Amino acid sequence: MTLEQWTTVDRYLTDMLVPTDSALDTTLQSSALAGLPPHNVSPLQGKLLLLLAQIQRARNILEIGTLGGYSTIWLARALPADGSLIALEADPKHASVARSNIAQAGLSDVVELRLGRALDTLPQLAAEGRGPFDLIFIDADKSNNPDYFVWALKLSRRGSLIIADNVVRNGAVVDAATSDKSVQGVRRFNELLATESRVSATVIQTVGSKGYDGFALALVTDD
Ligand code: SAM
């Protein structure tokens, strides 16, 4: 199978299962126009995030790594009217584009976007007593994934769901000798999933328009 075939099948499934949506289309268009990298989840993955948040009956969500707000909008749409999503983003330009995309999607009232490096904003959230979150989506700089996992656990409760994207990295994850900091971060993150007794976790390999990668799902089973 090639990326071309995965992309064709992705388009076939997206056309069937993900209705055309002007707010999400606008988000991708304005992100591209602003020169943001196309590192958002795919439409099918966005819908997976929505379904997981709905299954979870999430009322409060934390997202680490927002880019132009594409996954943020998918996740925020799963929330009830009084729900909330805190989105963490380090890049001021990405945050500005995300704010405008979230506004045009009508979600400014439920989404709070915090600008800053997540390793600075996460301790602030904890100090403010925010959380525990029902769902935490980790999708920022992969080299810091191990620290994000530790923070995600601190900001969780029994029953919280922790999700992380890009944990396979085109198969590079099996290379124990890698010098790639992102792969090292993902390998350490996967080891934490395996050894942390408070979570039950799995990883699903993914293929599609975004190439070959993986989604990690960890259910917090103990406080
Ligand atoms: N979740 C987004 C989506 O699917 O639409 C994609 C996020 S993109 C893969 C990663 C984002 O994390 C980028 O916007 C990047 O600026 C941000 N980022 C990188 N390092 C960060 C850090 N230390 N703290 C917070 N955000 C960071």
XYZ file of C-alpha atoms and ligand atoms in Angstrom:
250
model
C 0.000 0.000 0.000
C 1.163 3.512 -0.806
C 0.372 6.941 0.596
C -1.651 7.540 -2.579
C -3.867 4.524 -1.855
C -4.255 5.469 1.805
C -5.225 8.997 0.739
C -7.777 7.695 -1.779
C -9.388 5.471 0.850
C -9.240 8.312 3.382
C -11.132 10.534 0.927
C -13.692 7.771 0.206
C -14.395 7.255 3.919
C -14.343 10.991 4.684
C -16.864 11.676 1.911
C -19.165 9.007 3.383
C -18.747 9.596 7.109
C -17.763 13.223 7.666
C -20.396 15.672 6.406
C -19.182 18.855 4.738
C -18.722 21.450 7.442
C -18.097 25.101 6.692
C -16.503 25.936 10.064
C -13.984 23.086 9.776
C -13.326 23.808 6.080
C -12.767 27.489 6.891
C -10.390 26.486 9.693
C -8.208 24.454 7.332
C -8.330 27.133 4.622
C -7.441 30.020 6.934
C -4.683 27.957 8.567
C -3.144 27.224 5.150
C -3.519 30.862 4.070
C -1.728 31.982 7.231
C 1.122 29.591 6.438
C 0.546 27.159 9.304
C 1.971 23.656 8.740
C -0.657 21.005 7.802
C -0.088 19.084 11.021
C -3.744 18.943 12.067
C -5.442 15.585 12.530
C -7.330 14.289 9.478
C -11.139 14.660 9.248
C -11.642 10.974 10.144
C -9.299 11.352 13.132
C -11.112 14.532 14.162
C -14.366 12.604 14.133
C -12.712 9.878 16.199
C -11.798 12.551 18.780
C -15.403 13.793 18.773
C -16.754 10.253 19.252
C -14.290 9.476 22.039
C -15.225 12.703 23.849
C -18.918 11.840 23.429
C -18.438 8.250 24.640
C -16.522 9.725 27.574
C -19.384 12.203 28.206
C -16.607 14.753 28.598
C -17.537 18.006 30.309
C -14.031 19.429 30.495
C -11.227 18.771 28.054
C -7.552 19.741 27.938
C -5.692 19.954 24.640
C -1.900 20.300 24.498
C -0.946 21.609 21.028
C -3.678 23.495 19.162
C -2.171 24.746 15.879
C -5.079 26.425 13.993
C -7.762 24.927 16.232
C -8.925 22.082 13.950
C -8.851 19.295 16.555
C -9.972 21.845 19.162
C -13.204 22.442 17.251
C -13.863 18.710 16.859
C -13.353 18.134 20.586
C -15.257 21.227 21.747
C -18.303 20.172 19.725
C -18.657 17.109 21.974
C -19.120 19.302 25.043
C -22.438 20.136 26.675
C -23.458 23.832 26.782
C -21.796 24.307 30.162
C -18.663 22.331 29.203
C -15.186 23.763 28.748
C -11.998 23.104 26.821
C -8.608 24.554 27.682
C -6.256 24.638 24.694
C -2.504 25.156 25.155
C -0.422 26.588 22.314
C 3.135 27.960 22.346
C 3.248 29.753 18.995
C 1.605 33.230 19.016
C 0.748 33.070 15.309
C -0.856 29.628 15.651
C -2.766 30.826 18.715
C -4.041 33.899 16.890
C -5.259 31.858 13.892
C -6.815 29.309 16.269
C -8.666 32.032 18.200
C -10.232 33.372 15.043
C -11.133 29.851 13.817
C -12.682 28.949 17.154
C -14.689 32.205 17.075
C -16.054 31.587 13.564
C -17.053 28.083 14.720
C -19.088 29.722 17.497
C -17.036 28.087 20.245
C -15.316 31.053 21.930
C -17.530 30.675 24.981
C -16.404 27.103 25.679
C -12.768 27.236 24.542
C -10.099 29.024 26.580
C -6.836 29.253 24.666
C -3.692 29.772 26.741
C -0.600 31.025 24.960
C 2.719 29.701 26.242
C 4.911 26.629 26.378
C 2.841 23.813 27.806
C 5.487 22.981 30.396
C 4.864 26.506 31.755
C 1.077 26.597 31.384
C 0.413 23.089 32.756
C 1.820 23.915 36.230
C -0.261 27.131 36.169
C -3.401 25.106 35.501
C -2.556 22.804 38.400
C -1.839 25.770 40.694
C -5.233 27.243 39.791
C -6.898 23.969 40.740
C -8.141 23.354 37.186
C -9.100 19.806 36.396
C -9.422 16.938 36.768
C -10.111 16.762 33.049
C -12.342 14.076 31.530
C -10.243 13.912 28.372
C -6.725 15.139 27.610
C -5.393 15.264 24.050
C -1.583 15.435 23.752
C -0.495 16.729 20.329
C 2.370 19.215 20.709
C 6.176 18.796 20.535
C 6.722 15.051 20.806
C 10.069 15.351 22.595
C 8.141 16.527 25.669
C 5.528 13.735 25.512
C 6.872 12.004 28.652
C 6.439 15.225 30.679
C 3.025 15.862 29.148
C 1.964 12.373 30.194
C 3.079 13.022 33.789
C 1.100 16.300 33.789
C -1.886 14.635 32.164
C -1.949 12.077 34.967
C -1.729 14.828 37.608
C -4.680 16.576 35.984
C -6.751 13.375 35.682
C -9.113 11.302 37.788
C -10.075 7.670 37.651
C -11.979 7.355 34.354
C -10.149 10.149 32.510
C -9.038 9.389 28.985
C -5.586 10.451 27.757
C -5.058 10.451 23.983
C -1.828 11.152 22.108
C -1.290 11.460 18.353
C 1.835 10.584 16.331
C 3.206 7.811 18.544
C 4.434 5.598 15.659
C 6.156 8.194 13.474
C 6.257 6.293 10.213
C 7.598 3.238 12.053
C 10.645 5.044 13.462
C 9.339 4.297 16.956
C 10.958 0.838 16.929
C 14.462 2.301 16.503
C 16.002 2.151 19.979
C 19.192 3.836 18.722
C 17.427 6.845 17.206
C 18.950 10.286 17.690
C 15.632 11.957 16.731
C 14.366 13.772 19.825
C 10.724 13.401 18.774
C 11.094 9.638 18.349
C 12.960 9.426 21.657
C 10.104 11.325 23.318
C 7.493 9.042 21.829
C 9.453 5.910 22.798
C 9.717 7.124 26.409
C 6.019 8.048 26.357
C 5.081 4.546 25.157
C 7.276 3.040 27.904
C 5.424 5.141 30.477
C 2.101 3.887 29.103
C 3.376 0.340 29.576
C 4.792 0.763 33.071
C 2.409 3.245 34.731
C 0.104 1.137 36.885
C -2.601 3.830 36.974
C -3.442 3.514 33.274
C -4.618 0.841 30.901
C -3.375 1.741 27.424
C -3.197 0.715 23.814
C -1.813 2.107 20.568
C -3.583 1.875 17.217
C -1.424 2.259 14.103
C -3.009 4.687 11.643
C -2.637 5.180 7.884
C -4.285 7.737 5.629
C -3.742 11.162 4.121
C -1.441 11.970 7.042
C 0.845 9.019 6.307
C 1.677 6.194 8.718
C 1.486 6.962 12.416
C -0.399 6.001 15.570
C -2.899 7.058 18.213
C -2.344 6.155 21.872
C -5.341 5.746 24.184
C -4.873 5.483 27.945
C -7.719 5.085 30.420
C -6.863 6.232 33.931
C -7.902 3.304 36.099
C -6.769 4.580 39.487
C -6.494 7.991 41.179
N -3.856 19.340 17.552
C -3.713 20.117 16.327
C -4.737 19.628 15.326
O -4.861 18.409 15.175
O -5.401 20.480 14.694
C -2.318 19.965 15.760
C -1.232 20.369 16.694
S 0.349 20.443 15.900
C 0.702 18.758 15.614
C 1.406 20.808 17.254
C 1.220 22.186 17.846
O 1.902 22.190 19.102
C 1.803 23.326 17.032
O 0.851 24.333 16.834
C 2.953 23.843 17.876
O 3.145 25.247 17.795
C 2.492 23.451 19.261
N 3.596 23.327 20.213
C 4.880 22.955 19.974
N 5.600 22.985 21.093
C 4.763 23.378 22.075
C 4.922 23.600 23.460
N 6.101 23.428 24.064
N 3.843 23.998 24.175
C 2.639 24.171 23.568
N 2.432 23.989 22.252
C 3.481 23.600 21.513
